[in-house]
Coordinates of C-alpha atoms and ligand atoms in Angstrom, one line a residue:
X1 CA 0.0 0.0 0.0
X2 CA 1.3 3.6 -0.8
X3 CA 2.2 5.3 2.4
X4 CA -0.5 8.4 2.7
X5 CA 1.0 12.0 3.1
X6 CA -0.1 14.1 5.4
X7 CA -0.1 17.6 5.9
X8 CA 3.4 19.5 7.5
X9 CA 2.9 19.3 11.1
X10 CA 1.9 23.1 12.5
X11 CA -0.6 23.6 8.8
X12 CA -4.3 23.0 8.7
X13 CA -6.8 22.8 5.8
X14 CA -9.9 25.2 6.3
X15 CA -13.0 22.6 5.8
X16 CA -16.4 23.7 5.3
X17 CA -18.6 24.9 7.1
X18 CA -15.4 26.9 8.1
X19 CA -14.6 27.9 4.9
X20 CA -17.4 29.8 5.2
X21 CA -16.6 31.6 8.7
X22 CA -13.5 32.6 7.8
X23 CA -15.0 34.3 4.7
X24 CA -17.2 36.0 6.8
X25 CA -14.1 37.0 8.6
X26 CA -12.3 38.5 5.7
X27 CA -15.6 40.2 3.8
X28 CA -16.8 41.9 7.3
X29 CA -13.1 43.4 8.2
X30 CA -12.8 44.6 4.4
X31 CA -16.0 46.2 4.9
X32 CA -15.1 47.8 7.8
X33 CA -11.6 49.0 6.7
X34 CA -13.6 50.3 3.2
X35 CA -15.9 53.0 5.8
X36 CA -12.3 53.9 7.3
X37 CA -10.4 54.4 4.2
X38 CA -7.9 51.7 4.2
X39 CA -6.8 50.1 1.3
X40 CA -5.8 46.8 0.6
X41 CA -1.9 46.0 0.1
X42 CA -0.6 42.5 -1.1
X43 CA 2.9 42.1 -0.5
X44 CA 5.1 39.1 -1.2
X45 CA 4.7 36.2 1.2
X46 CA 8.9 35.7 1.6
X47 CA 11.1 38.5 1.8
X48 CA 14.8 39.4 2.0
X49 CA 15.9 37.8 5.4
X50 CA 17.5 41.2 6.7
X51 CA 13.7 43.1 6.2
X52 CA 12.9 41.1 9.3
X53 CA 16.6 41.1 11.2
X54 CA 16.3 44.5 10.9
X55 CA 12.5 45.5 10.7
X56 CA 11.5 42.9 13.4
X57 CA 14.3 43.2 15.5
X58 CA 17.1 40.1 15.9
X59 CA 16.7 39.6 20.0
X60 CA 13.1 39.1 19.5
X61 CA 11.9 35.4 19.7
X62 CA 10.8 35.3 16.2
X63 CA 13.7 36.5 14.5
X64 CA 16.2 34.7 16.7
X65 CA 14.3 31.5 16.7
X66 CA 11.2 31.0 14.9
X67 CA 11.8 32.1 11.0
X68 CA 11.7 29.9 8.0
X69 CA 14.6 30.7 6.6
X70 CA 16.1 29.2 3.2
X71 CA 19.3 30.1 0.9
X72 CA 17.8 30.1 -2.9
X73 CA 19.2 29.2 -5.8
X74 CA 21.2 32.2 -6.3
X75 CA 22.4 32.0 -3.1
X76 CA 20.2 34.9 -1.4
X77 CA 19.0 34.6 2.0
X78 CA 15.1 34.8 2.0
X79 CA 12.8 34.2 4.8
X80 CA 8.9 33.4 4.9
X81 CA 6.9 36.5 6.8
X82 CA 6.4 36.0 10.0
X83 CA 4.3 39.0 10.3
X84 CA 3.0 41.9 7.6
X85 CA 4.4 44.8 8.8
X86 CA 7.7 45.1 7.7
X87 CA 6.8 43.9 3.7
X88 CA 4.1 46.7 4.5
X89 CA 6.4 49.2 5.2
X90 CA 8.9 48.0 3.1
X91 CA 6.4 48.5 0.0
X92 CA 5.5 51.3 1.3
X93 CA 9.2 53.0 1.0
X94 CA 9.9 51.2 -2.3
X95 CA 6.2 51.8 -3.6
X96 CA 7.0 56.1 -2.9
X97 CA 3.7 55.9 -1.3
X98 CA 4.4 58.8 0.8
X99 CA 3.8 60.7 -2.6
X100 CA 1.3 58.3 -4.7
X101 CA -1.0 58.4 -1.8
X102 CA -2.8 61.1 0.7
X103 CA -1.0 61.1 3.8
X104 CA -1.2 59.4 6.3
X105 CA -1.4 56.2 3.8
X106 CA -4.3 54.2 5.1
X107 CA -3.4 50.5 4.3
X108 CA -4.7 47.0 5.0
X109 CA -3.4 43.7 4.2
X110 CA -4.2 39.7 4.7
X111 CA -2.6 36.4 4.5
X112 CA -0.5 34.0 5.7
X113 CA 2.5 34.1 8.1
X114 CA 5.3 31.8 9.0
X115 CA 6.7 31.1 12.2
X116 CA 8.7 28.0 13.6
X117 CA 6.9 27.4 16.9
X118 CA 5.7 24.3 18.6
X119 CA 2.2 23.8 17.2
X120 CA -0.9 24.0 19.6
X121 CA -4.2 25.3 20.0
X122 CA -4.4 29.0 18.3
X123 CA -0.5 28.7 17.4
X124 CA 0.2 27.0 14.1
X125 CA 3.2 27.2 11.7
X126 CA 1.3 28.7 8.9
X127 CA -1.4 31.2 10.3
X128 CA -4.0 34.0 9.2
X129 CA -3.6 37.7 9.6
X130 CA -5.3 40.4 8.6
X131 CA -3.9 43.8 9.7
X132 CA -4.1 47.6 9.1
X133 CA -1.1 50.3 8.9
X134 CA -1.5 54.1 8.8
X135 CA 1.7 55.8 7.4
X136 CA 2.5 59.6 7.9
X137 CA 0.5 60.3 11.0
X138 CA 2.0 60.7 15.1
X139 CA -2.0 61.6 15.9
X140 CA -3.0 60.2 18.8
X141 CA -6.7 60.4 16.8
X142 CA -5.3 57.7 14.7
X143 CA -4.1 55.4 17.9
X144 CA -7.7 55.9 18.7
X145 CA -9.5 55.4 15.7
X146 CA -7.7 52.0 14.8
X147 CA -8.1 50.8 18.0
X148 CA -12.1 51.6 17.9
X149 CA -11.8 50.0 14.5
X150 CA -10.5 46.4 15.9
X151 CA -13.0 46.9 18.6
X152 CA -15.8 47.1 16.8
X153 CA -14.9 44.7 14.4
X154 CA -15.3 41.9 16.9
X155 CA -18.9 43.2 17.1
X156 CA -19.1 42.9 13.6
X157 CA -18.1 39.7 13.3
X158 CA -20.7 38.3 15.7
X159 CA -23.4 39.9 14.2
X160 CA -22.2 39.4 10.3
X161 CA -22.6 35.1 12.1
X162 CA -25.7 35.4 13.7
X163 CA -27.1 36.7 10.6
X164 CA -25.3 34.1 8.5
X165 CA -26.7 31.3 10.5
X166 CA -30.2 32.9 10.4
X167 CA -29.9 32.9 7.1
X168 CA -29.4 29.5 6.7
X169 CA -32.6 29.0 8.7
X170 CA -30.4 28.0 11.8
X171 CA -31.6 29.3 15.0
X172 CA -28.9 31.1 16.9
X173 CA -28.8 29.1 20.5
X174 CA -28.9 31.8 23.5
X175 CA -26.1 32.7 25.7
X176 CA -23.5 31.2 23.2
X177 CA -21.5 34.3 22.9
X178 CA -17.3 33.8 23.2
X179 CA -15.9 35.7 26.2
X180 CA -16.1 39.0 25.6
X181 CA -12.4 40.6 24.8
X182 CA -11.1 43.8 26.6
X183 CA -8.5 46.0 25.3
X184 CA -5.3 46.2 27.2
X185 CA -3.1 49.1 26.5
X186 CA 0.0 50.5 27.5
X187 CA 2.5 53.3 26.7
X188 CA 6.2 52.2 25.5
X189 CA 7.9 55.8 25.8
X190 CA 9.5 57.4 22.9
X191 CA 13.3 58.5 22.0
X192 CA 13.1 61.1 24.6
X193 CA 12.3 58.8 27.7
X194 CA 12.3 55.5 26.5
X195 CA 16.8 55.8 27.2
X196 CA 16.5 56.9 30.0
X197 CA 13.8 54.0 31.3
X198 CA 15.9 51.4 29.5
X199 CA 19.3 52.2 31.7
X200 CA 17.2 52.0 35.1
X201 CA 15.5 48.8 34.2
X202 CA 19.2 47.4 32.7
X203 CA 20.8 48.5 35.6
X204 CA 18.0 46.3 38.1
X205 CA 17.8 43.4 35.7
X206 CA 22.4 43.3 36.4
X207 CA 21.5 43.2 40.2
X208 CA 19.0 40.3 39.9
X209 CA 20.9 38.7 37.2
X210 CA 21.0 35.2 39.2
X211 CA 17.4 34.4 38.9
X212 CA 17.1 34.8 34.8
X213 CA 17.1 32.7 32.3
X214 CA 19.7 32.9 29.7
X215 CA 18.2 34.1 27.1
X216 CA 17.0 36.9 29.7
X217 CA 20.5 37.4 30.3
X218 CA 21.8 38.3 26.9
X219 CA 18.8 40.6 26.4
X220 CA 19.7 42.5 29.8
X221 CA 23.0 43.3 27.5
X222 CA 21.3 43.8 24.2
X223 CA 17.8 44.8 24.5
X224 CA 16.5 45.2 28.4
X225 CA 12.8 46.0 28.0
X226 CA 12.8 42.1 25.9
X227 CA 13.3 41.1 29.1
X228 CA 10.0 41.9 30.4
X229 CA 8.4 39.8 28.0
X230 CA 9.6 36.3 28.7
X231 CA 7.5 33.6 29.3
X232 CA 9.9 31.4 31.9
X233 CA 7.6 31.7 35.7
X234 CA 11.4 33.0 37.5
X235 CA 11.6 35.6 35.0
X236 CA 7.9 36.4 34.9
X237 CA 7.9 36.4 38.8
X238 CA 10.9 38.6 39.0
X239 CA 9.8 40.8 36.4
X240 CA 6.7 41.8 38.6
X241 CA 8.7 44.0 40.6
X242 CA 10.8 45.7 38.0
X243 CA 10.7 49.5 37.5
X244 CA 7.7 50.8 35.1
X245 CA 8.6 53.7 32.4
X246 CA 8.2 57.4 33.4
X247 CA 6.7 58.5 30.1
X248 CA 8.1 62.1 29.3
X249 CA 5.0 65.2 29.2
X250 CA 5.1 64.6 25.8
X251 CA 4.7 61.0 26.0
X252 CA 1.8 61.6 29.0
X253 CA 0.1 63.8 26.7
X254 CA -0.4 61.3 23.9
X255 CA -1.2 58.9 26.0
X256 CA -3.6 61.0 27.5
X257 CA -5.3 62.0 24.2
X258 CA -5.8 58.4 23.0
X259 CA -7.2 57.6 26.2
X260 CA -10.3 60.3 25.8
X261 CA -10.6 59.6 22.3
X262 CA -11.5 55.8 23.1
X263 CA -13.8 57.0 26.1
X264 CA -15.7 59.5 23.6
X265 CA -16.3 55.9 21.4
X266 CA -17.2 54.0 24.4
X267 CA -14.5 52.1 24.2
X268 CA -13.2 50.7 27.9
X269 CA -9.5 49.9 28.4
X270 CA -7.6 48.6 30.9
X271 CA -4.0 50.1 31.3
X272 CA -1.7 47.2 31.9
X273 CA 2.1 48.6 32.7
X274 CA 3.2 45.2 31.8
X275 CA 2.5 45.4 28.5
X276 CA 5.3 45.1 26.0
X277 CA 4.7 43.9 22.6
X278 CA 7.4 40.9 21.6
X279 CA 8.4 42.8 18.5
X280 CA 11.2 45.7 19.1
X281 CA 9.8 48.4 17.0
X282 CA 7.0 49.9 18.7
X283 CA 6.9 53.3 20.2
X284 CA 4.2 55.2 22.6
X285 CA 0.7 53.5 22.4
X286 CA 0.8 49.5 21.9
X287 CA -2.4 47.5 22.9
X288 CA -3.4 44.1 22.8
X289 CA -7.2 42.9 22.7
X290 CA -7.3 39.2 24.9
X291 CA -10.8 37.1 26.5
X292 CA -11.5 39.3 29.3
X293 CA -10.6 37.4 32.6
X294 CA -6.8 37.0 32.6
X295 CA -5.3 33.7 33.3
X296 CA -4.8 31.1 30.6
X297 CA -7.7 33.0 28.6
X298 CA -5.5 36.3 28.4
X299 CA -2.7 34.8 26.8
X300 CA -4.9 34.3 23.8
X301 CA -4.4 37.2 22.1
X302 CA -6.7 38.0 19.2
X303 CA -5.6 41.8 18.1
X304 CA -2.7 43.3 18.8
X305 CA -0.4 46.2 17.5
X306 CA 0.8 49.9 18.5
X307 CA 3.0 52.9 17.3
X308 CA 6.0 52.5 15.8
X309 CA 7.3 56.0 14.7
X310 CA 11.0 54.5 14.2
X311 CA 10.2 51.5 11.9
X312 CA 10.0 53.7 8.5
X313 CA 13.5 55.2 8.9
X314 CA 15.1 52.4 10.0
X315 CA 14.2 50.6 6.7
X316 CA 15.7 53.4 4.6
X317 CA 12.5 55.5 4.5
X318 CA 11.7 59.0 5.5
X319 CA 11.1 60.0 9.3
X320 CA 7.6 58.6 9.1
X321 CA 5.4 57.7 12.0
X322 CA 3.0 55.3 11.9
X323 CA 0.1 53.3 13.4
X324 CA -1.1 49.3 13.1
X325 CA -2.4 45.9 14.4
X326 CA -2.9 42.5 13.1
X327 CA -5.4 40.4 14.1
X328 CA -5.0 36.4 14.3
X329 CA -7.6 34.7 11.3
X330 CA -7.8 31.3 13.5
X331 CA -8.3 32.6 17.0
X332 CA -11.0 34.9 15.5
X333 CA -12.6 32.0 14.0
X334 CA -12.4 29.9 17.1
X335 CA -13.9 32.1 19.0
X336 CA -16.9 32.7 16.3
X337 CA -17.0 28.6 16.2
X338 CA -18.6 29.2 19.7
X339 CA -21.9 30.6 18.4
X340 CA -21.6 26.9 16.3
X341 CA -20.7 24.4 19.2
X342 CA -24.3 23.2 19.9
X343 CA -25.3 22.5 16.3
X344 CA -27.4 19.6 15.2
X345 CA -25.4 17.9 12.8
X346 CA -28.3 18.8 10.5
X347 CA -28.3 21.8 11.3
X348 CA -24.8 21.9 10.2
X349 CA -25.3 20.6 7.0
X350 CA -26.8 23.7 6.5
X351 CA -24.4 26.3 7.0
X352 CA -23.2 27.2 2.9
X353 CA -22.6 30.4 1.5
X354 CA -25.8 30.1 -0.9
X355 CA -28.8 27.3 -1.0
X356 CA -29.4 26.2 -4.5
X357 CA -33.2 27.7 -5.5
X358 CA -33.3 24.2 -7.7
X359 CA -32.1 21.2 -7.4
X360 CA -32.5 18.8 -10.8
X361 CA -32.5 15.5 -11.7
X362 CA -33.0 13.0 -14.7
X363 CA -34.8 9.7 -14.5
X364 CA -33.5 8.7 -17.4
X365 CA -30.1 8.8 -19.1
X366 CA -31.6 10.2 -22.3
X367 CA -33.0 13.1 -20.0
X368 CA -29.9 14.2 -19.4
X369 CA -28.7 16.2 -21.6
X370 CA -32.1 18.6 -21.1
X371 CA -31.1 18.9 -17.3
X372 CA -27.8 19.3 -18.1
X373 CA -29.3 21.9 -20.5
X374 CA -31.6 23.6 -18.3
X375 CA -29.2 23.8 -15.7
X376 CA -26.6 26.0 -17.7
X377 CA -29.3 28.3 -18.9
X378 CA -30.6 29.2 -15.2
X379 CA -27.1 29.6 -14.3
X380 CA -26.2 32.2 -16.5
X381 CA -29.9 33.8 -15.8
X382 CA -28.0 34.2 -11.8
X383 CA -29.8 31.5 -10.5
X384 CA -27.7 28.8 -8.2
X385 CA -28.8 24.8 -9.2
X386 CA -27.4 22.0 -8.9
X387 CA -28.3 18.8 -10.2
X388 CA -27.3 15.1 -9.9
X389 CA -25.3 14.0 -13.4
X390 CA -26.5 10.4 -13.7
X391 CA -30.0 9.4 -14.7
X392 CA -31.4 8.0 -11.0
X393 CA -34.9 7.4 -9.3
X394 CA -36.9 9.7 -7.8
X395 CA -36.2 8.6 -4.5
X396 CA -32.3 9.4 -4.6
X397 CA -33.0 12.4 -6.6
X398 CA -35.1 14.0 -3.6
X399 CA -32.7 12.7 -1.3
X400 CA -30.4 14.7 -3.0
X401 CA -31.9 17.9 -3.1
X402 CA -32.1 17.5 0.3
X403 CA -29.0 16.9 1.1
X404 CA -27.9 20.6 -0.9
X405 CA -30.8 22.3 1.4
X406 CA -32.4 23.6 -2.2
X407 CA -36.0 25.3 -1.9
X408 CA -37.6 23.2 -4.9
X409 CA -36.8 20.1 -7.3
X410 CA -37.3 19.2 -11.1
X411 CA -37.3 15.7 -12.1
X412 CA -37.3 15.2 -15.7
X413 CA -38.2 11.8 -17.7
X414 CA -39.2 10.5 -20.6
X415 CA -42.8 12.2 -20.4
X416 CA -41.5 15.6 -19.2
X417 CA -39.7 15.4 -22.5
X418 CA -42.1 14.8 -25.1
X419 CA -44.5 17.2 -23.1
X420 CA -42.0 19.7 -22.5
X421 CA -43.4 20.5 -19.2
X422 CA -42.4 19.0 -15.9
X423 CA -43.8 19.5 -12.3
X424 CA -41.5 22.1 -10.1
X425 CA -41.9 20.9 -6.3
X426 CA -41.2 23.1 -3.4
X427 CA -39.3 21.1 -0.7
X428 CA -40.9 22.7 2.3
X429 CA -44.2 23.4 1.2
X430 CA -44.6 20.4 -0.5
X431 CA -46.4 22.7 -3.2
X432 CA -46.4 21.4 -6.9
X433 CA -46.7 23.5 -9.8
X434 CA -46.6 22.4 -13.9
X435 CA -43.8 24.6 -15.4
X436 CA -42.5 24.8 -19.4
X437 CA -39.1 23.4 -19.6
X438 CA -38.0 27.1 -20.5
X439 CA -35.3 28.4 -18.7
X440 CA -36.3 31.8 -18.9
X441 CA -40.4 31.1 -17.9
X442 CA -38.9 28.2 -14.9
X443 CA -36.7 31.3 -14.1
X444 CA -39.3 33.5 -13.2
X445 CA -41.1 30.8 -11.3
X446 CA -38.1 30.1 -8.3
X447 CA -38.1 31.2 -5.1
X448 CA -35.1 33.3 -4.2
X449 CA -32.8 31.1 -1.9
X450 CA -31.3 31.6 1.0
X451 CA -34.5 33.1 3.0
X452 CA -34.4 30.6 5.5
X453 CA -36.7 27.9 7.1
X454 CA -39.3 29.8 8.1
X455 CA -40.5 31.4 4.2
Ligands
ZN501 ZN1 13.8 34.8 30.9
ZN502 ZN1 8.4 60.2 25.8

């Protein structure tokens, strides 16, 4: 027997009915980012291994540990994203879109990303992101207004399922909802005070030096505030007690601004001084979004991102400051899979994008070249049919159209042939009607799909 391959350990294959959620995922955020302006950016999924050594930062985890990195045929060192935001800004410098586009450059992008980690729940080897970067703005409004964005997004995406499932004439069970996120934010200091904080902390990470790790150890040397983002419990405990930044007026100001912008949308925060985003080139505000709670639950992070003002220039751009978050495609869609834990497996079977309005079938082999026929014709009228493509009993054929969830059924046979009219059956009404096999007359006698159980 041949041995069967499987797929790479840390990569998963999107299935229906997910296919469909994560769809729903992807059209509601495009739809959102359209009513803010963004627009969409596609960048190359591998990228010149130094974009990320230098973009990403090479004492961070995922530089120094977790990239897929390959030598190509001419000998050039290339690297599979790990995340969007350097190819973003990257493009961005090469692009000259500080002069093709208004300023700030309002961008969003989606795909997938590449990191070498140990595979579990929520963490895979190839995962989803879809994230948004403003270029050419240090406005705290902008802080706000993309943070009020990935809030409200999450609504969104509830709503956009619940009306996807009614739709499919599902009934949305109560008190399903995921746990609700909250949006943890925190200031990182800029170039004025951000020096200052980073000799302090250095100076108490040397003088508890004996209880680190040794990865924490080289950091204290290369890149202190790195430290406070380890995941080892000594570290972590130790860590509890370090120093916190003293953000300069300027700083306090900004901070300050986004804060009442949020509150003016409704949007509660929770400050969390321990918040330090893994990658090394944020500046000022950086939040994460995580299930509300802490523990376990908080380490899920859905959306994160933050300022970083110094990322443009230090890929060979203008001074240019900027503003963005990604948010993680399978952790959305687990937590929308919630609303879909206590489905019937019927009920299942009838989450799909669209419900055929007609299913057809032959009942004889010479009938099927008139279904086959018919078929095309509605097709190109818009309709959506399917049909079975063997000649089979009536029997299998209802079975069938059952099976696809489609509002009515046309069986065609040797009589329907000669007569040229055939009887059009509504599945939930159990309503008959004599039609002419005329795709533009049958057209005009189908129920529009995808109304649901109850019409
Ligand atoms: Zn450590
Ligand atoms: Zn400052």
């Amino acid at each position: 027997m041949t041995q069967r391959i499987t797929a790479p350990r840390g990569t998963h294959d999107t299935l229906p009915p997910d296919e469909r959620l994560v769809a729903l995922v992807e059209e509601t955020a495009a739809r959102l980012f359209a009513r803010h302006g963004l627009r969409e950016i596609r960048t190359p999924i591998f990228e010149a291994t130094e974009l990320f050594a230098r973009g990403v930062g090479t004492e961070t985890d995922m530089v120094a540990k977790e990239m897929y990195t390959f030598t190509d045929r001419g000998d050039r060192s290339l690297t599979l994203r790990p995340e969007g935001t350097a190819g973003v800004v990257r493009a961005y410098v090469e692009g000259r879109l500080d002069q093709a586009l208004p300023q700030p450059a309002r961008l969003w992008y989606g795909g997938p990303m590449f990191r070498y980690e140990r595979p579990q729940k929520g963490r895979q080897r190839q995962f989803h992101q879809i994230g948004v970067e403003v270029l050419g703005s240090s406005s705290p409004a902008i802080d706000a207004e993309m943070i009020v964005l990935a809030h409200d997004l999450q609504q969104e995406l509830l709503d956009a399922v619940c009306a996807w499932l009614r739709d499919c004439g599902v009934e949305v069970p109560a008190g399903l909802e995921p746990t609700p996120l909250e949006v943890r934010i925190n200031s990182l200091g800029d170039a004025a005070c951000r020096p200052v904080y980073r000799e302090a902390l250095q100076e108490w990470l040397r003088q508890g030096a004996g209880t680190y790790c040794a990865d924490c150890l080289r950091r204290t040397e290369s890149n202190p505030l790195r430290v406070l983002d380890c995941k080892v419990p000594a570290c972590r405990t130790r860590n509890a007690g370090a120093p916190r930044l003293q953000p300069c007026a300027s700083c306090q100001d900004h901070a300050a601004q986004v804060r009442a912008l949020l509150e003016a949308a409704d949007v509660r925060v929770v400050e969390d001084p321990a918040l330090v985003r893994g990658l090394d080139y944020y500046s000022r505000t950086v939040f994460e979004m995580v299930p509300a709670g802490g523990g376990e639950a908080a380490q899920a992070t859905v959306c994160a991102g933050g300022r970083y003002d110094g990322l443009v220039a230090e890929l060979g751009g203008a001074d240019t400051p900027a503003f963005g978050w990604a948010l993680g495609l399978e952790r959305t869609v687990q937590r929308l899979e919630t609303l879909l834990a206590d489905l019937s497996p019927q009920d299942r079977s009838r989450l799909r994008a669209d419900r055929p309005v007609l299913f057809m079938g032959a009942l004889e082999a010479r009938a099927l070249p008139e279904v086959f026929r018919l078929g095309v014709a509605l097709r190109r009228l818009g309709f959506s049919v399917q049909w079975l493509p063997a000649a089979a009993k009536p029997d299998r054929i209802l079975k069938a159209a059952v099976r696809a969830d489609a509002r009515q059924v046309l069986l065609v046979g040797s009589d329907e042939l000669s007569s040229g009219r055939a009887r059009l059956k509504d599945l939930a009404t159990r309503e008959q009607r004599d039609v002419n096999l005329v795709a533009a007359e049958l057209g005009t006698c189908l129920k529009p799909a995808g109304t649901g159980l109850a019409s």
